[in-house]
Tab-separated table of C-alpha atoms in Angstrom:
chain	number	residue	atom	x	y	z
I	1	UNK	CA	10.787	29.103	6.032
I	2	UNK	CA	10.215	28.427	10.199
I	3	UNK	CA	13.681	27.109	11.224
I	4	UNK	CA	12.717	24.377	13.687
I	5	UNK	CA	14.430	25.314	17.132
I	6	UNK	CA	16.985	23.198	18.784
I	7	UNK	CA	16.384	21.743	21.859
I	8	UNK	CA	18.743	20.038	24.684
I	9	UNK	CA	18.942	16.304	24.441
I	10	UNK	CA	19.813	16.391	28.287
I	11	UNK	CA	23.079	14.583	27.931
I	12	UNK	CA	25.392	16.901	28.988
I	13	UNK	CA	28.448	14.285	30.188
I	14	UNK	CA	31.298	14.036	27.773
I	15	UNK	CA	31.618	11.103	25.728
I	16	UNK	CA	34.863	9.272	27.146
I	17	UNK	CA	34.109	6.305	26.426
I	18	UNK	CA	32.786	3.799	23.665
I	19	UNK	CA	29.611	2.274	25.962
I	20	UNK	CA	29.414	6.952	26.689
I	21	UNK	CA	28.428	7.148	22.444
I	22	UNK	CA	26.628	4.175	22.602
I	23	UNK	CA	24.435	5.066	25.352
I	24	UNK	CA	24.162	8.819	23.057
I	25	UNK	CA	23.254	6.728	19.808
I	26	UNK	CA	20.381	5.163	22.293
I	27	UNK	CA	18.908	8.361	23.306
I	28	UNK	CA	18.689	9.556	19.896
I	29	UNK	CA	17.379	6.914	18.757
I	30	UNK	CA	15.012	6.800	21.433
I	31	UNK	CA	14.132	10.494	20.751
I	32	UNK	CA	13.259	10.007	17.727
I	33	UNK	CA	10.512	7.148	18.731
I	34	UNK	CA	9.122	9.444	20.446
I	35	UNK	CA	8.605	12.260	18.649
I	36	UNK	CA	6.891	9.486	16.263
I	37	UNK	CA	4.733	8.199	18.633
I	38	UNK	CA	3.910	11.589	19.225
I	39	UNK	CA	2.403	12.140	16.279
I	40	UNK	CA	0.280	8.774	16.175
I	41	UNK	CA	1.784	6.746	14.222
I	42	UNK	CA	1.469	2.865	15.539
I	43	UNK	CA	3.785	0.921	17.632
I	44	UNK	CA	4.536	-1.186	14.852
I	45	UNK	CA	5.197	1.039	12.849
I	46	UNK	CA	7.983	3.154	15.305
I	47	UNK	CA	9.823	-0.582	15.442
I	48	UNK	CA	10.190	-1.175	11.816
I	49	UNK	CA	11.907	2.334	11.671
I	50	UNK	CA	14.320	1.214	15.033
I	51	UNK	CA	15.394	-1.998	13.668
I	52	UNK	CA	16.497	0.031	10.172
I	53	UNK	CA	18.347	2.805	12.242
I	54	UNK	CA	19.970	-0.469	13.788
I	55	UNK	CA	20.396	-2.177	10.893
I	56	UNK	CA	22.501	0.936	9.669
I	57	UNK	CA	24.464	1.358	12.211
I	58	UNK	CA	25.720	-2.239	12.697
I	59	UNK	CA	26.688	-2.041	8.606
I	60	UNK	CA	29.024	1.334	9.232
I	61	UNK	CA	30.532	0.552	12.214
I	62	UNK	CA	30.349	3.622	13.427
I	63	UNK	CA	28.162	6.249	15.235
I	64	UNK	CA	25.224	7.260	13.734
I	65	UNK	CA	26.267	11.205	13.956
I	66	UNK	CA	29.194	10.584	11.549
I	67	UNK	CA	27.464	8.936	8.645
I	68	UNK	CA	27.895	10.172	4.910
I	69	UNK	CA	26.230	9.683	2.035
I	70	UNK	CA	29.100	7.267	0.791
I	71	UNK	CA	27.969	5.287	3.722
I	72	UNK	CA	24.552	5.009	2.534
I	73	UNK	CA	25.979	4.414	-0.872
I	74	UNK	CA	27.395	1.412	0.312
I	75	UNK	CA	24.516	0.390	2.675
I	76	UNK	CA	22.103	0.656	-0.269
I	77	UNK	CA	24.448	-1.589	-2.627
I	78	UNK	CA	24.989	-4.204	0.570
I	79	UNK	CA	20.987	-4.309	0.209
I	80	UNK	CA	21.043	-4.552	-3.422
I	81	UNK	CA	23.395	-7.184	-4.096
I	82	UNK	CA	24.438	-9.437	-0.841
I	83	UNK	CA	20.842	-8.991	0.863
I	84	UNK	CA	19.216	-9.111	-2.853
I	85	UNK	CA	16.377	-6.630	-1.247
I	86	UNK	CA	13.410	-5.486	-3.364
I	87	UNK	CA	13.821	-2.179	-4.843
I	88	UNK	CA	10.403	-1.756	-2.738
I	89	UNK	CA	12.076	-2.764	0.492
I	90	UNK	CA	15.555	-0.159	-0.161
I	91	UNK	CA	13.216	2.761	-1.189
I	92	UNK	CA	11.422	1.991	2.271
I	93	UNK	CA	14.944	1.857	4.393
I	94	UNK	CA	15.644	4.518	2.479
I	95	UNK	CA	13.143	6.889	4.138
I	96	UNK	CA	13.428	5.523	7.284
I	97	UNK	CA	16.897	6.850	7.187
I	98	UNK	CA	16.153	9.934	5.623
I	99	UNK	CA	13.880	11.209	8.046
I	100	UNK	CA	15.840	9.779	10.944
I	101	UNK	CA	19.062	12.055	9.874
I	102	UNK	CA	16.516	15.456	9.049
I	103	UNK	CA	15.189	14.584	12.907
I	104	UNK	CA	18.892	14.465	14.201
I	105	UNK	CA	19.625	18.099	12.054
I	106	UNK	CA	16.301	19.734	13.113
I	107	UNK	CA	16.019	19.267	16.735
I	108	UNK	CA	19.736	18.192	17.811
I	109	UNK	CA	22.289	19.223	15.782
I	110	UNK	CA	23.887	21.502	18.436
I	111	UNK	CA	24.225	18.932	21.201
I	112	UNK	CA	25.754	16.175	18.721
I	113	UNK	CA	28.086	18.759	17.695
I	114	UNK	CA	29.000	20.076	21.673
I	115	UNK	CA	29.504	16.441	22.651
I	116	UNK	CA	31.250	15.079	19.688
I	117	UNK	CA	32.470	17.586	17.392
I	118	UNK	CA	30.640	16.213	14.381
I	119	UNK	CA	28.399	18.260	12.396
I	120	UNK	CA	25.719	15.736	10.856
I	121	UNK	CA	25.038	15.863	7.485
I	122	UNK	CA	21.984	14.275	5.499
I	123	UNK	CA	23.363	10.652	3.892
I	124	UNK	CA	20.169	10.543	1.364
I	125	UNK	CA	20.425	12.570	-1.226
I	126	UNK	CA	19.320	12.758	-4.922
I	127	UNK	CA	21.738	10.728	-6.094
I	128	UNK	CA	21.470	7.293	-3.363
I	129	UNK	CA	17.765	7.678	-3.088
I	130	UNK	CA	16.228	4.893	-5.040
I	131	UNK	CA	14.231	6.202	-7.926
I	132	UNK	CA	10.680	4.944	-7.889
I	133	UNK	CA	9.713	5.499	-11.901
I	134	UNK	CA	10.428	2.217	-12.686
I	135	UNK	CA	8.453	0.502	-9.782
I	136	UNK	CA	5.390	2.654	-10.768
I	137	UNK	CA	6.505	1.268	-14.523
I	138	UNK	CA	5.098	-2.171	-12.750
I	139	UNK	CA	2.349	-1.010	-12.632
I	140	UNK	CA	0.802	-0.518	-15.724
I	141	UNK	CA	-1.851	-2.757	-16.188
I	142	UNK	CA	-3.555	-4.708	-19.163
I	143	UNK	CA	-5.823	-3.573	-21.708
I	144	UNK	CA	-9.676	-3.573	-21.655
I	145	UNK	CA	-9.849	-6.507	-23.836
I	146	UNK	CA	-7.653	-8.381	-22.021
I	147	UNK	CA	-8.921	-7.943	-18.446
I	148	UNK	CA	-12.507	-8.539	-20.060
I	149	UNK	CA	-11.299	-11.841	-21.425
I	150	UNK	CA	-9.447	-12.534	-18.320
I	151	UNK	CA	-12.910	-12.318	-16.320
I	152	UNK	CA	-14.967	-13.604	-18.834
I	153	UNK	CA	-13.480	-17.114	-19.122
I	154	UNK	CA	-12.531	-16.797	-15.081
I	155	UNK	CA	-16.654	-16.367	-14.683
I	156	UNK	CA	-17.688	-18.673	-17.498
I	157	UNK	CA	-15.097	-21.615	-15.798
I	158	UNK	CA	-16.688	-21.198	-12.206
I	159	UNK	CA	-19.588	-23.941	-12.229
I	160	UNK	CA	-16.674	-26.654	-13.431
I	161	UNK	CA	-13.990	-25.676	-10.812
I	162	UNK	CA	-12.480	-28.608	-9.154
I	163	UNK	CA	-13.437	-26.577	-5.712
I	164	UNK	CA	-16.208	-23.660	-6.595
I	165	UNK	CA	-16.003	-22.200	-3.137
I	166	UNK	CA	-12.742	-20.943	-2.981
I	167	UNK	CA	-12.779	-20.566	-6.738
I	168	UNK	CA	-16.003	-18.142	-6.252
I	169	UNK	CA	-14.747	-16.122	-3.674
I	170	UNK	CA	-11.419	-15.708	-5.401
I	171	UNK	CA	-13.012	-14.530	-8.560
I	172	UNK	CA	-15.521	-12.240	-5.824
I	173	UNK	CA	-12.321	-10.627	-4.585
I	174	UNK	CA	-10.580	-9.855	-7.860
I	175	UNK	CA	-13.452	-8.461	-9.108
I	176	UNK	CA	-13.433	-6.046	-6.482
I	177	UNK	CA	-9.849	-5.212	-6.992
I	178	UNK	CA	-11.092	-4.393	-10.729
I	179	UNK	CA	-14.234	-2.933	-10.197
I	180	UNK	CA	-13.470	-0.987	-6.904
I	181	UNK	CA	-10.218	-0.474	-6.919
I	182	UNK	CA	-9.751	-1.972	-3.133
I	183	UNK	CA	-6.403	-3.349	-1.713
I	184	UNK	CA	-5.991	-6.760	-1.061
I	185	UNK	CA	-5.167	-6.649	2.691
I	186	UNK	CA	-9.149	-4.063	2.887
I	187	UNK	CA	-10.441	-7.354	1.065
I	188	UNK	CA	-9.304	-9.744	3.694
I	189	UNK	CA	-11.024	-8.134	6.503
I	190	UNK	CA	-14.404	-7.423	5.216
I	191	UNK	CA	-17.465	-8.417	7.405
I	192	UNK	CA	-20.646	-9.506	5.964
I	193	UNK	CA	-21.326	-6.459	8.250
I	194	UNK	CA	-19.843	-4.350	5.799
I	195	UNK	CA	-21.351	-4.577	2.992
I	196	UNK	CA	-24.456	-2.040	3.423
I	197	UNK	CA	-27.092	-2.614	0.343
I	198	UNK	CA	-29.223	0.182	2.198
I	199	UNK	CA	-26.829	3.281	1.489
I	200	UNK	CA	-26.771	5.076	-1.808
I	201	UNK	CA	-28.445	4.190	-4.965
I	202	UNK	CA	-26.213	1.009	-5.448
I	203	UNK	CA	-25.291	0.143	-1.665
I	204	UNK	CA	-21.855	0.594	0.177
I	205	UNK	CA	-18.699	-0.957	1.477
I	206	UNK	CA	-17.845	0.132	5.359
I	207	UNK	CA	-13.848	-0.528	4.487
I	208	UNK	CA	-12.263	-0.118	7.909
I	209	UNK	CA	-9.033	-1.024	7.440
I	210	UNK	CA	-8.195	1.150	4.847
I	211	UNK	CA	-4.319	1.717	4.771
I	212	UNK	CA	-3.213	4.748	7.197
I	213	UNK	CA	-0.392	6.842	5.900
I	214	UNK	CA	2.982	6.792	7.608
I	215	UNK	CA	1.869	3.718	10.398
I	216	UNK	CA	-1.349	5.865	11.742
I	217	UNK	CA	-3.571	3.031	11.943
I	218	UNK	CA	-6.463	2.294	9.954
I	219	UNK	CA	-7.749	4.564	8.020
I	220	UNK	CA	-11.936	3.689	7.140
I	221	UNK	CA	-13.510	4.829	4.154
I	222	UNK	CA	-17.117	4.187	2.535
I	223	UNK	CA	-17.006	2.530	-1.280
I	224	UNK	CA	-19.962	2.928	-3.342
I	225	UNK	CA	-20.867	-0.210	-4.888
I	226	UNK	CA	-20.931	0.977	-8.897
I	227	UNK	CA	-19.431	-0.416	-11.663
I	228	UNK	CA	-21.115	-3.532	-11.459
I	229	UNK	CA	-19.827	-4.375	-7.639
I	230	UNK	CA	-23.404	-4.488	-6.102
I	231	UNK	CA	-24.340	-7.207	-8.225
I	232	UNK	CA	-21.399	-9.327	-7.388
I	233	UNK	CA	-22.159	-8.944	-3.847
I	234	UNK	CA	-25.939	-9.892	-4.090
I	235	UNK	CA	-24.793	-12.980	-6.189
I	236	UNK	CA	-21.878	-14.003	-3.640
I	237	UNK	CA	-24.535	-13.432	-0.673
I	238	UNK	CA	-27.500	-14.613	-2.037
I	239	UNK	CA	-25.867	-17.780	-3.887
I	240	UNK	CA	-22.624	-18.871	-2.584
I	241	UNK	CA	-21.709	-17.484	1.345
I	242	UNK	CA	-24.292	-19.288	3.053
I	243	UNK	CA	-22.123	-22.680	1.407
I	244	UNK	CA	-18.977	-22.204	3.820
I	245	UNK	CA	-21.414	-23.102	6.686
I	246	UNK	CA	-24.011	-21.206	8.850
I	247	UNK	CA	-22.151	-18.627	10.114
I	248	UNK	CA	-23.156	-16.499	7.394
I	249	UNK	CA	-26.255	-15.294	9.554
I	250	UNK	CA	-22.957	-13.768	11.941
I	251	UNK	CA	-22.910	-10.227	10.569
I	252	UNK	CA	-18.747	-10.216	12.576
I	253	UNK	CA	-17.941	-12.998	9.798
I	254	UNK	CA	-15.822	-12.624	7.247
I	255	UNK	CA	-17.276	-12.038	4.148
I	256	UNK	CA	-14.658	-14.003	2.490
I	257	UNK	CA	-13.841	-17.404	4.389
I	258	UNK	CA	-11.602	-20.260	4.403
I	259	UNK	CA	-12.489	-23.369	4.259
I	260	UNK	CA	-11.028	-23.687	7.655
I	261	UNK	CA	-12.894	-23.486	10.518
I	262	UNK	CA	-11.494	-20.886	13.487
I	263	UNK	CA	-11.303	-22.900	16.203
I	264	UNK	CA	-12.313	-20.212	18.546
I	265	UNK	CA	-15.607	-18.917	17.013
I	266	UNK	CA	-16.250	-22.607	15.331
I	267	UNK	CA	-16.994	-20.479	11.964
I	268	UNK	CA	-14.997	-19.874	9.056
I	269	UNK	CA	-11.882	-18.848	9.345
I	270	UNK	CA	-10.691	-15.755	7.824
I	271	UNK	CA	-9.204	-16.273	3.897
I	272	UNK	CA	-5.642	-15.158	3.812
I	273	UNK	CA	-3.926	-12.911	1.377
I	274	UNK	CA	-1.980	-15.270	-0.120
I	275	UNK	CA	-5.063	-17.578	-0.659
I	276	UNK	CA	-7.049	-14.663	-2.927
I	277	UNK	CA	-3.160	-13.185	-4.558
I	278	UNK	CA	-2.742	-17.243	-5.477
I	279	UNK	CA	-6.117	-17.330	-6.810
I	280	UNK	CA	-5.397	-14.745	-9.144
I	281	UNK	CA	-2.265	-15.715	-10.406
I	282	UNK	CA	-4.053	-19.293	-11.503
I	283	UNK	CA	-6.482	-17.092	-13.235
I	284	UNK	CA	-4.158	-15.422	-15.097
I	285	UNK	CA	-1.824	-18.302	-15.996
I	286	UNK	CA	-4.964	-19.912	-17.411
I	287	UNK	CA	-6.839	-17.409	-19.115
I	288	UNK	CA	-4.371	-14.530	-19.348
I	289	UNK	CA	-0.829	-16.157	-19.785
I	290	UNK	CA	1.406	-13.027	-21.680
I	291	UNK	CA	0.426	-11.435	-18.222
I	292	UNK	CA	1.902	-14.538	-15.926
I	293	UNK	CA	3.827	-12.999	-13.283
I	294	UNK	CA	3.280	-9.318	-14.180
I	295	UNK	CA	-0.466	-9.136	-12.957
I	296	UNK	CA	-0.915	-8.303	-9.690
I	297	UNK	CA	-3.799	-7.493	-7.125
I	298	UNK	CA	-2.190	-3.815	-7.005
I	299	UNK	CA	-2.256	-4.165	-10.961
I	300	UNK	CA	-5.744	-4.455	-10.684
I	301	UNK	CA	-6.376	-1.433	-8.454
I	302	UNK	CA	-4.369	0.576	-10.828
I	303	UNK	CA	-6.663	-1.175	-13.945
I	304	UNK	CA	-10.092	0.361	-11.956
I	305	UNK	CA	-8.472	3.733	-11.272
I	306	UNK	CA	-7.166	3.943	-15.432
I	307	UNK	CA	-10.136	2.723	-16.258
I	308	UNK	CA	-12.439	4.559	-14.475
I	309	UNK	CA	-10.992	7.407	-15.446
I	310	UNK	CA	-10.889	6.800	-18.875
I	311	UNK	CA	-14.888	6.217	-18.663
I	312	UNK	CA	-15.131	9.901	-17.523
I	313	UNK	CA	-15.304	9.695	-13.620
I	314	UNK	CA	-12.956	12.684	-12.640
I	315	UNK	CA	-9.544	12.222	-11.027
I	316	UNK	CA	-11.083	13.263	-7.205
I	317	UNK	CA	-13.971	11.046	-7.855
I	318	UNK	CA	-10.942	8.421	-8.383
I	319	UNK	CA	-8.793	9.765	-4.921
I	320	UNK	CA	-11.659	9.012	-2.915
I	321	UNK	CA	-12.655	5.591	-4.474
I	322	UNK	CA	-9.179	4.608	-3.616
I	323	UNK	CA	-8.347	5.937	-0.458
I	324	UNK	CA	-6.020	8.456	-1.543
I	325	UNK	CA	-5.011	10.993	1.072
I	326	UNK	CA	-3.233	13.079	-1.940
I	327	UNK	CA	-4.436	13.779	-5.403
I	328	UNK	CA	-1.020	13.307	-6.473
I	329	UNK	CA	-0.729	9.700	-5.324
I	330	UNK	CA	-3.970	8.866	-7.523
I	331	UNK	CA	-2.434	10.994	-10.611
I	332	UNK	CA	-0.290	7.913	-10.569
I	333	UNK	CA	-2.644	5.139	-10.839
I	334	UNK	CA	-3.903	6.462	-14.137
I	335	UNK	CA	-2.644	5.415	-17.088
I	336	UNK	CA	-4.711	6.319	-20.155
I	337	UNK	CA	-4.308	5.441	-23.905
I	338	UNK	CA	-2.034	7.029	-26.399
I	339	UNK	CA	-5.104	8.966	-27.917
I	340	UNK	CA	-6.472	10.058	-24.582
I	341	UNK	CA	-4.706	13.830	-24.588
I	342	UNK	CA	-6.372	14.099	-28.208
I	343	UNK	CA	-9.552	12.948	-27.017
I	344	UNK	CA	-9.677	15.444	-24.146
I	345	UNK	CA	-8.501	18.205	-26.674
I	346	UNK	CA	-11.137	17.711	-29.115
I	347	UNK	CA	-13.847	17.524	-26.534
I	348	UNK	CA	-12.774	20.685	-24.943
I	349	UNK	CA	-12.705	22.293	-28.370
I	350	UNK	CA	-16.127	21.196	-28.821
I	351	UNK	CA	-16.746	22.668	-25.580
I	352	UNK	CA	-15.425	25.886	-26.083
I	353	UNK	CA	-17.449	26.478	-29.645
I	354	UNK	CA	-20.964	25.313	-28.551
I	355	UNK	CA	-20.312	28.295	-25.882
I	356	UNK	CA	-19.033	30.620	-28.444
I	357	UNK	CA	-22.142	29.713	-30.989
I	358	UNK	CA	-24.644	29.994	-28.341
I	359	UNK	CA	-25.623	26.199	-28.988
C-alpha cells in the first residue's frame, strides 16, 4: 500500500477564536473542491458535495475535524425520519461524507491535529453506511410474458389514443428503455441527428449524454440498434415525427418533442422526463396493473440487460450496451430465472463431452 503523503494546509495561526475554526473548516472544505475539480469532475457536481459537507456540519454543531461516527449515526436517522429522505438520497450523502473525511485523513491529518489537537477519525463505517441490497431488490423487473403483454396492448391501443403523438413517442421511448437498455435522461436528449441508419448492419444511436461517473460530464457511447430498435426508429421517423411540425428536416431537433413549441428555435420543444416516466406509468396502470408503482424506466433498463442476457448475449456485450464503466455494475442488472444456473450447467456439460467424443 502507497501511504498518500501529507501536505501543509498553509494555516499555520492558532485557532483562538470561533470565526479562527471557522475560517479552518472553510479551507478544508475548500481544499477538498479542489482537489475534485482537479480531477474533472463538473462544477455541479463539486456543489452538491459542499452543500452536504454544510449540511453536516450545521446538524453537529461542531467542527468538522471532531465528528464521530455517532454523529453520523444521528445525521443519517435526522435524514431518515424528520427529513423522510430516500434511502437513494442518504446512501448519496453518505459518500459525500465518506470521501470528504478519507480526504481530511489522507492529505491533512497532521495540520488538523497541530492546530487543534484532534485526530480525525472516519464517521462512515460498516455499520451507518446505508446498505444498498434492498434498493437493487427494486429493481427486479417483470417477467417476459408480462412486459410482452405490457407492449403488446400499449402498441395494439396506439391508433385509438385520445392524443397519438405523445402516446407514440411515449411508447417509442419505453421501447428503447426495453429494447436498448438506455436511461431516461440519454432518451430526452436524442437528436434526429443521432440516430445513424448508415452504421452497422442494423444502424446506431450517437448517445452523447451518456451518464459520467462521479460528476465527469457526459460520457458518449454508440448503441447498436438490435433487438428490434431499428425498426421502431424507421416507423417513428418515417410515420409519426414529421406530425409534431416541420422541424423534423432539423437534424439539431429532438427526436422526441413536445407538443410545445420552443419559443427560441420556433420548433418543438424538447419532451421532458417526467412527460415519457408519466407515460409509462399510464401504460402500466392500464395494461400492467400488479406492476403499478413498482415499474420504472430504470426497471426497464434492468428488464433489457436480464433479458438480453438470458437470450445468450454475454455479460461485456451487456456492459457496453449499457454504458457500464465496470463489469461489476452490469453483474447487477441481471437477474436470470431460477433454472438459469442449471441451464448453463447442462450446456457446459454438453460442451465439455462433444470435446471429449471428438463430435
Amino acid at each position: 500500500m502507497v501511504l498518500a503523503s501529507v501536505r501543509s494546509i498553509g494555516f499555520s495561526r492558532a485557532l483562538r477564536s470561533s470565526q479562527d475554526e471557522e475560517d479552518f473548516e472553510q479551507e478544508l472544505v475548500d481544499q477538498f473542491a479542489l482537489a475534485q475539480i482537479g480531477s474533472g469532475v463538473t462544477d455541479g457536481f463539486v456543489r452538491t458535495e459542499r452543500s452536504v459537507i454544510f449540511e453536516f456540519a450545521r446538524f453537529i454543531g461542531q467542527p468538522l475535524w471532531t465528528a464521530s461516527p455517532s454523529d453520523a449515526d444521528r445525521f443519517l436517522t435526522h435524514l431518515r425520519h424528520e427529513r423522510q429522505q430516500a434511502r437513494s438520497t442518504r446512501e448519496s450523502k453518505t459518500g459525500t461524507l465518506a470521501r470528504f473525511f478519507d480526504f481530511l485523513i489522507a492529505r491533512y491529518q497532521g495540520d488538523i491535529h497541530a492546530l487543534t489537537g484532534y485526530v480525525v477519525t472516519q464517521p462512515i463505517d460498516e455499520f451507518n453506511r446505508p446498505s444498498s441490497s434492498s434498493f437493487v431488490a427494486t429493481r427486479i423487473p417483470p417477467s417476459d410474458p408480462e412486459v410482452e403483454a405490457l407492449f403488446t396492448q400499449w402498441r395494439d391501443a396506439l391508433p385509438d389514443a385520445r392524443k397519438y403523438l405523445p402516446a407514440a413517442r411515449d411508447y417509442l421511448a419505453a421501447s428503447l428503455w426495453r429494447r436498448a437498455g438506455l436511461r431516461i435522461n440519454e432518451t430526452v436528449m436524442l437528436d434526429i441527428k443521432d440516430w445513424r441508419p448508415d452504421l452497422g448492419e442494423h444502424g446506431k444511436l450517437h448517445v452523447r449524454f451518456g451518464k459520467g461517473s462521479r460528476g465527469r460530464g457526459p460520457k458518449p457511447r454508440i448503441v447498436p440498434a438490435i433487438n428490434s430498435v431499428d425498426t421502431l426508429l424507421e416507423w417513428w421517423l418515417t410515420d409519426v415525427r414529421h406530425q409534431f411540425g416541420d422541424d423534423y428536416l432539423n437534424p439539431n431537433a429532438p427526436l422526441f418533442p413536445s407538443e410545445r413549441r420552443d419559443r427560441h428555435t420556433g420548433g418543438r420543444a424538447r419532451a421532458g422526463d417526467d412527460a415519457l416516466r408519466d407515460g409509462l406509468a399510464d401504460a402500466v396502470q392500464r395494461w400492467l396493473p400488479s406492476w403499478q408503482g413498482r415499474l420504472s424506466p430504470h426497471g426497464l433498463r434492468h428488464y433489457c440487460a436480464s433479458s438480453l442476457y438470458a437470450r445468450g448475449l454475454d455479460l461485456k456485450a451487456v456492459q457496453e450496451l449499457l454504458g457500464h464503466e465496470w463489469l461489476s455494475t452490469t453483474t447487477r442488472y441481471i437477474h436470470v430465472h431460477a433454472d438459469h444456473v442449471d441451464h448453463a450447467w447442462a450446456v457446459a456439460n454438453e460442451r465439455v463431452a462433444a470435446r471429449l467424443t471428438g463430435e
